[in-house]
Amino acid sequence: MKKNSKLNKWLWKWHFIAGLISLPFILILSITGIIYLFKSDYETPRQKHIKEVVITDSPISLQEQWKIANETAIKKPNSIVISKSLNHATEFVSGRFGGKSSLFINPYSGTVSGEIIAKQTDMHTVRKLHGELLMGKFGTKIIELIASWMIVLILTGLYVWWPERGWKLKGYFIPRTNLDRRTLYRDIHSISGFWISILLIMILMGGFPWTDVFGENFKTVQKLTNTGYPATWRGHQLKSNIAGTSLTLDQMVLKAKAIKLPGEVTVSFPKGPKGVFSVSNFNPSDLNTQQKIHFDQYSGEPILKLTWKDVGVLMRARMWFMAFHQGQFGILNWWLILLTAIALTIMSVSAILSYSLRKRKKNWGVPKVPSSFKVGYGIIVLLMLLSLVFPLFGISLLLILGIEYLRKKQSRKIS
């Protein structure tokens, strides 16, 4: 591919400016992302005394445990996680996502072994720093803006990196160690960026659904195209036929166990006398196995069974990328995310070091572009598309262009 030298300089300029502004935030994202990958390793030993119990006599009924949970939990539980081992405390869950809390009951003594409130955990703080800089909605929008510009950084970086005079192993795929330090740091930055570019785009795609603007727009598209979860997934519209006595929780859990769903299996409780029991499994390592089955709370008969095939294509894509983003597809996925985050940290630090060696006093060192350069229609169309997909990027681009226009107008007046 023969490169346009003027376009190359223009893209290098904006890559430089965007990188200079984004780098501190990118470092926060990569470092907090690395820490969060070790969530399970960090929390398991610290929560062991809550989640594990000593096996003694026969356990008390789940129905009795449910009663204890209702009387003890901060919020009334809406579901139970089916235990996989006899030495596990019974987990009753209230709320969802960041508002989730879990009450654990010793099934042998009936005592509460502890309660884990998501918002009060260390890893929740790390996640909030990663997703919103501990600044709420405003911080979320900053992260979304930085992530949008990261897409631009990757695309412009690949163009600038692309060899102009033929391919060479050193300088394009392997850093040159026999030249000056600035060249070494620049090579580390550009080459590591090349190697992780596709993975980084995939990781970013898995993060965007959590954002405010893009995330809400994506949900709107799902709703308009009917490509999200089916309306009956949560079962709010389904009704049980009131007849006799409701099943006990023990009876319902036996039915749920008989289905033999993989992953973490949850039984959601009926909401009122006409509500339904709902059995679902969380199995991100194999999304195709996820199911949701609604049962009549009196007869115990299944009312509706939904599988992953019933979920819309956009929601399936969204959940796939979100699971990939968190390294939930097994050990290979986990290592890919970890190594990409480490490479991103190295790439960011090497960029700062290269810049510090390049920068002169009283000069930001922004690359210059020939005054004769005119942006082509292809670039304009690409920027418009990116602005439509990532609105915060579009707004920031308009702001930058406005400042650039005023700066040029002012310099003409002075001259």
Short mmCIF file of C-alpha atoms in Angstrom, two decimals, residues 35-327:
data_model
loop_
_atom_site.label_atom_id
_atom_site.label_comp_id
_atom_site.label_asym_id
_atom_site.label_seq_id
_atom_site.Cartn_x
_atom_site.Cartn_y
_atom_site.Cartn_z
CA ILE A 35 -6.34 -5.77 38.81
CA TYR A 36 -9.99 -6.68 38.13
CA LEU A 37 -8.97 -9.81 36.23
CA PHE A 38 -7.76 -11.17 39.58
CA LYS A 39 -11.14 -10.54 41.24
CA SER A 40 -11.77 -14.20 42.00
CA ASP A 41 -8.23 -14.80 43.31
CA TYR A 42 -8.54 -11.77 45.58
CA GLU A 43 -12.06 -12.37 46.90
CA THR A 44 -12.11 -16.18 47.30
CA PRO A 45 -9.80 -16.42 50.36
CA ARG A 46 -11.32 -13.28 51.92
CA GLN A 47 -14.89 -14.58 51.59
CA LYS A 48 -14.18 -18.21 52.42
CA HIS A 49 -15.39 -17.85 56.03
CA ILE A 50 -18.74 -16.61 54.71
CA LYS A 51 -19.28 -18.99 51.81
CA GLU A 52 -17.99 -22.23 53.31
CA VAL A 53 -19.39 -24.06 56.36
CA VAL A 54 -18.59 -27.16 58.40
CA ILE A 55 -20.78 -30.17 57.58
CA THR A 56 -22.55 -31.40 60.73
CA ASP A 57 -26.04 -32.92 60.91
CA SER A 58 -28.72 -32.97 58.25
CA PRO A 59 -29.43 -29.53 56.76
CA ILE A 60 -32.62 -27.67 57.57
CA SER A 61 -35.09 -27.18 54.72
CA LEU A 62 -34.53 -24.51 52.08
CA GLN A 63 -38.02 -23.22 52.87
CA GLU A 64 -36.94 -22.59 56.46
CA GLN A 65 -33.71 -20.96 55.28
CA TRP A 66 -35.74 -18.73 52.95
CA LYS A 67 -37.82 -17.61 55.94
CA ILE A 68 -34.64 -16.78 57.90
CA ALA A 69 -33.25 -14.85 54.91
CA ASN A 70 -36.45 -12.80 54.57
CA GLU A 71 -36.24 -11.87 58.25
CA THR A 72 -32.51 -11.10 58.23
CA ALA A 73 -31.44 -9.66 54.86
CA ILE A 74 -31.16 -5.90 54.37
CA LYS A 75 -33.34 -6.28 51.26
CA LYS A 76 -35.85 -9.09 50.81
CA PRO A 77 -34.18 -11.77 48.63
CA ASN A 78 -35.50 -12.30 45.11
CA SER A 79 -33.57 -15.50 44.28
CA ILE A 80 -31.45 -18.38 45.55
CA VAL A 81 -28.25 -19.75 44.02
CA ILE A 82 -28.26 -23.54 44.04
CA SER A 83 -25.31 -24.85 46.07
CA LYS A 84 -22.95 -27.26 44.32
CA SER A 85 -21.28 -28.63 47.43
CA LEU A 86 -22.44 -29.79 50.86
CA ASN A 87 -19.95 -27.47 52.58
CA HIS A 88 -21.30 -24.35 50.86
CA ALA A 89 -23.53 -21.86 52.64
CA THR A 90 -26.88 -21.20 50.96
CA GLU A 91 -26.80 -17.94 49.00
CA PHE A 92 -29.90 -15.75 48.88
CA VAL A 93 -29.61 -12.82 46.45
CA SER A 94 -31.21 -9.39 46.56
CA GLY A 95 -31.01 -6.87 43.71
CA ARG A 96 -28.88 -6.99 40.58
CA PHE A 97 -25.57 -5.70 39.22
CA GLY A 98 -24.05 -2.96 41.41
CA GLY A 99 -27.04 -3.09 43.76
CA LYS A 100 -26.63 -6.82 44.40
CA SER A 101 -26.23 -8.20 47.91
CA SER A 102 -25.92 -11.85 48.96
CA LEU A 103 -26.92 -13.28 52.33
CA PHE A 104 -25.30 -16.63 53.23
CA ILE A 105 -26.98 -19.05 55.61
CA ASN A 106 -25.37 -22.06 57.23
CA PRO A 107 -27.73 -24.86 56.10
CA TYR A 108 -26.94 -26.98 59.18
CA SER A 109 -27.34 -24.46 61.99
CA GLY A 110 -29.66 -21.95 60.29
CA THR A 111 -27.41 -19.08 61.31
CA VAL A 112 -26.29 -16.30 58.99
CA SER A 113 -22.63 -16.82 58.09
CA GLY A 114 -22.34 -13.37 56.52
CA GLU A 115 -23.59 -10.93 53.91
CA ILE A 116 -21.67 -9.65 50.90
CA ILE A 117 -22.83 -6.27 49.57
CA ALA A 118 -21.36 -5.62 46.12
CA LYS A 119 -20.96 -1.87 46.63
CA GLN A 120 -18.85 -2.42 49.75
CA THR A 121 -16.24 -4.72 48.20
CA ASP A 122 -12.75 -3.64 47.15
CA MET A 123 -13.21 -5.02 43.65
CA HIS A 124 -16.39 -2.99 43.20
CA THR A 125 -14.30 0.11 43.86
CA VAL A 126 -11.74 -1.05 41.27
CA ARG A 127 -14.57 -1.64 38.79
CA LYS A 128 -16.01 1.83 39.44
CA LEU A 129 -12.57 3.37 38.95
CA HIS A 130 -12.22 1.41 35.70
CA GLY A 131 -15.68 2.34 34.44
CA GLU A 132 -16.34 5.82 35.77
CA LEU A 133 -13.19 7.12 37.55
CA LEU A 134 -15.23 7.11 40.80
CA MET A 135 -17.06 10.15 39.41
CA GLY A 136 -20.49 8.69 38.66
CA LYS A 137 -22.25 9.54 35.40
CA PHE A 138 -19.76 12.29 34.53
CA GLY A 139 -16.86 9.86 34.90
CA THR A 140 -18.64 7.27 32.75
CA LYS A 141 -18.87 9.80 29.93
CA ILE A 142 -15.15 10.62 30.23
CA ILE A 143 -14.32 6.91 29.93
CA GLU A 144 -16.67 6.57 26.96
CA LEU A 145 -15.01 9.55 25.28
CA ILE A 146 -11.52 8.12 25.88
CA ALA A 147 -12.60 4.68 24.61
CA SER A 148 -14.03 6.34 21.46
CA TRP A 149 -10.75 8.14 20.83
CA MET A 150 -8.89 4.86 21.42
CA ILE A 151 -10.62 3.50 18.31
CA VAL A 152 -9.28 6.53 16.42
CA LEU A 153 -5.83 6.04 17.96
CA ILE A 154 -5.74 2.43 16.78
CA LEU A 155 -6.84 3.27 13.22
CA THR A 156 -4.50 6.26 12.84
CA GLY A 157 -1.68 4.38 14.55
CA LEU A 158 -1.94 1.48 12.11
CA TYR A 159 -1.78 3.85 9.13
CA VAL A 160 1.22 5.71 10.52
CA TRP A 161 2.93 2.40 11.40
CA TRP A 162 2.32 0.91 7.93
CA PRO A 163 5.70 0.70 6.11
CA GLU A 164 6.24 3.14 3.27
CA ARG A 165 9.28 1.54 1.68
CA GLY A 166 8.79 -2.19 1.98
CA TRP A 167 8.55 -4.56 4.91
CA LYS A 168 11.35 -5.03 7.42
CA LEU A 169 11.41 -7.31 10.43
CA LYS A 170 13.17 -4.85 12.72
CA GLY A 171 11.38 -1.56 13.27
CA TYR A 172 8.02 -2.96 12.18
CA PHE A 173 7.62 -6.26 14.04
CA ILE A 174 10.60 -6.30 16.42
CA PRO A 175 11.93 -3.19 18.22
CA ARG A 176 15.37 -1.92 17.19
CA THR A 177 17.72 -2.13 20.17
CA ASN A 178 20.89 -0.94 18.44
CA LEU A 179 19.82 2.71 18.01
CA ASP A 180 19.05 5.56 20.42
CA ARG A 181 16.61 5.28 23.34
CA ARG A 182 13.91 7.39 21.69
CA THR A 183 13.82 5.06 18.67
CA LEU A 184 13.64 2.06 20.99
CA TYR A 185 10.69 3.50 22.95
CA ARG A 186 8.95 4.55 19.73
CA ASP A 187 9.37 1.05 18.30
CA ILE A 188 8.06 -0.56 21.48
CA HIS A 189 5.02 1.72 21.33
CA SER A 190 4.19 1.23 17.65
CA ILE A 191 5.01 -2.49 17.43
CA SER A 192 3.13 -3.46 20.59
CA GLY A 193 0.23 -1.39 19.27
CA PHE A 194 0.28 -3.35 16.02
CA TRP A 195 0.31 -6.75 17.75
CA ILE A 196 -2.63 -6.01 20.05
CA SER A 197 -4.70 -3.80 17.70
CA ILE A 198 -7.40 -6.37 16.80
CA LEU A 199 -7.66 -7.69 20.37
CA LEU A 200 -7.87 -4.16 21.71
CA ILE A 201 -10.74 -3.27 19.37
CA MET A 202 -12.58 -6.43 20.49
CA ILE A 203 -12.01 -5.53 24.15
CA LEU A 204 -13.26 -1.99 23.57
CA MET A 205 -16.37 -3.37 21.84
CA GLY A 206 -17.01 -5.40 24.99
CA GLY A 207 -16.76 -2.29 27.15
CA PHE A 208 -18.97 0.08 25.16
CA PRO A 209 -22.30 -1.59 26.17
CA TRP A 210 -21.66 -0.36 29.75
CA THR A 211 -21.37 3.27 28.63
CA ASP A 212 -24.11 5.89 28.92
CA VAL A 213 -24.53 7.32 25.42
CA PHE A 214 -23.40 4.45 23.16
CA GLY A 215 -24.91 1.90 25.56
CA GLU A 216 -28.32 3.58 25.62
CA ASN A 217 -28.30 4.04 21.84
CA PHE A 218 -27.43 0.38 21.42
CA LYS A 219 -30.35 -0.62 23.68
CA THR A 220 -32.66 1.60 21.62
CA VAL A 221 -31.55 -0.10 18.40
CA GLN A 222 -32.12 -3.50 20.04
CA LYS A 223 -35.63 -2.46 21.04
CA LEU A 224 -36.51 -1.05 17.61
CA THR A 225 -35.16 -4.10 15.78
CA ASN A 226 -36.44 -6.61 18.36
CA THR A 227 -32.95 -8.10 18.68
CA GLY A 228 -32.58 -8.00 22.47
CA TYR A 229 -33.91 -10.39 25.09
CA PRO A 230 -37.44 -11.62 24.34
CA ALA A 231 -40.14 -9.78 26.29
CA THR A 232 -40.91 -12.93 28.28
CA TRP A 233 -37.31 -13.53 29.39
CA ARG A 234 -37.86 -12.13 32.91
CA GLY A 235 -41.37 -13.59 33.06
CA HIS A 236 -43.18 -10.53 34.41
CA GLN A 237 -46.15 -11.13 32.09
CA LEU A 238 -46.52 -14.82 32.98
CA LYS A 239 -49.04 -15.95 35.58
CA SER A 240 -49.47 -19.03 37.74
CA ASN A 241 -52.90 -20.65 38.05
CA ILE A 242 -53.81 -20.35 41.73
CA ALA A 243 -54.71 -23.86 42.83
CA GLY A 244 -54.02 -25.25 46.27
CA THR A 245 -50.68 -24.68 47.98
CA SER A 246 -47.56 -23.22 46.39
CA LEU A 247 -44.56 -25.50 45.96
CA THR A 248 -41.96 -25.33 48.71
CA LEU A 249 -38.53 -23.98 47.79
CA ASP A 250 -37.12 -27.47 48.35
CA GLN A 251 -39.50 -28.94 45.75
CA MET A 252 -38.66 -26.19 43.24
CA VAL A 253 -34.90 -26.59 43.71
CA LEU A 254 -35.23 -30.35 43.12
CA LYS A 255 -36.95 -29.60 39.81
CA ALA A 256 -34.21 -27.11 38.91
CA LYS A 257 -31.47 -29.64 39.72
CA ALA A 258 -33.18 -32.26 37.57
CA ILE A 259 -32.72 -30.03 34.48
CA LYS A 260 -28.91 -30.24 34.99
CA LEU A 261 -28.06 -26.81 33.64
CA PRO A 262 -24.33 -25.97 33.46
CA GLY A 263 -22.79 -23.01 35.27
CA GLU A 264 -24.31 -21.13 38.20
CA VAL A 265 -28.01 -21.99 38.51
CA THR A 266 -30.44 -19.55 40.11
CA VAL A 267 -34.08 -19.94 41.13
CA SER A 268 -35.97 -16.63 41.16
CA PHE A 269 -38.93 -16.38 43.53
CA PRO A 270 -42.54 -15.64 42.52
CA LYS A 271 -43.73 -12.07 42.95
CA GLY A 272 -47.08 -12.46 44.63
CA PRO A 273 -49.62 -15.32 44.53
CA LYS A 274 -49.84 -15.23 40.71
CA GLY A 275 -46.08 -14.99 40.12
CA VAL A 276 -43.87 -17.75 38.73
CA PHE A 277 -40.67 -19.50 39.73
CA SER A 278 -37.91 -18.89 37.19
CA VAL A 279 -34.85 -21.09 36.75
CA SER A 280 -31.84 -19.72 34.88
CA ASN A 281 -28.14 -20.43 34.56
CA PHE A 282 -25.15 -18.10 34.25
CA ASN A 283 -22.54 -19.81 32.09
CA PRO A 284 -20.43 -17.19 30.25
CA SER A 285 -17.83 -19.76 29.14
CA ASP A 286 -20.50 -21.23 26.84
CA LEU A 287 -23.30 -18.76 26.20
CA ASN A 288 -25.16 -21.25 23.98
CA THR A 289 -26.06 -23.32 27.07
CA GLN A 290 -27.89 -20.51 28.86
CA GLN A 291 -31.59 -21.04 29.45
CA LYS A 292 -34.52 -19.49 31.30
CA ILE A 293 -37.45 -21.69 32.33
CA HIS A 294 -40.58 -20.36 34.06
CA PHE A 295 -42.64 -22.66 36.29
CA ASP A 296 -46.17 -22.45 37.70
CA GLN A 297 -45.61 -22.00 41.45
CA TYR A 298 -48.53 -24.33 42.33
CA SER A 299 -48.36 -27.22 39.88
CA GLY A 300 -44.61 -27.01 39.24
CA GLU A 301 -45.24 -27.41 35.53
CA PRO A 302 -43.05 -25.44 33.10
CA ILE A 303 -44.95 -22.54 31.52
CA LEU A 304 -42.28 -21.31 29.13
CA LYS A 305 -38.77 -22.41 28.22
CA LEU A 306 -36.37 -19.99 26.55
CA THR A 307 -32.90 -20.82 25.22
CA TRP A 308 -30.03 -18.75 23.88
CA LYS A 309 -31.49 -19.11 20.37
CA ASP A 310 -34.51 -17.08 21.50
CA VAL A 311 -32.24 -14.12 22.31
CA GLY A 312 -31.85 -11.50 19.56
CA VAL A 313 -28.68 -11.30 17.49
CA LEU A 314 -27.58 -7.90 18.81
CA MET A 315 -27.97 -9.01 22.42
CA ARG A 316 -26.05 -12.22 21.69
CA ALA A 317 -23.24 -10.20 20.10
CA ARG A 318 -23.29 -7.77 23.02
CA MET A 319 -23.10 -10.52 25.64
CA TRP A 320 -20.33 -12.30 23.70
CA PHE A 321 -18.12 -9.21 23.57
CA MET A 322 -18.86 -8.34 27.21
CA ALA A 323 -17.86 -11.85 28.30
CA PHE A 324 -14.72 -11.64 26.16
CA HIS A 325 -13.92 -8.23 27.69
CA GLN A 326 -13.94 -9.84 31.16
CA GLY A 327 -11.96 -12.93 30.12
#
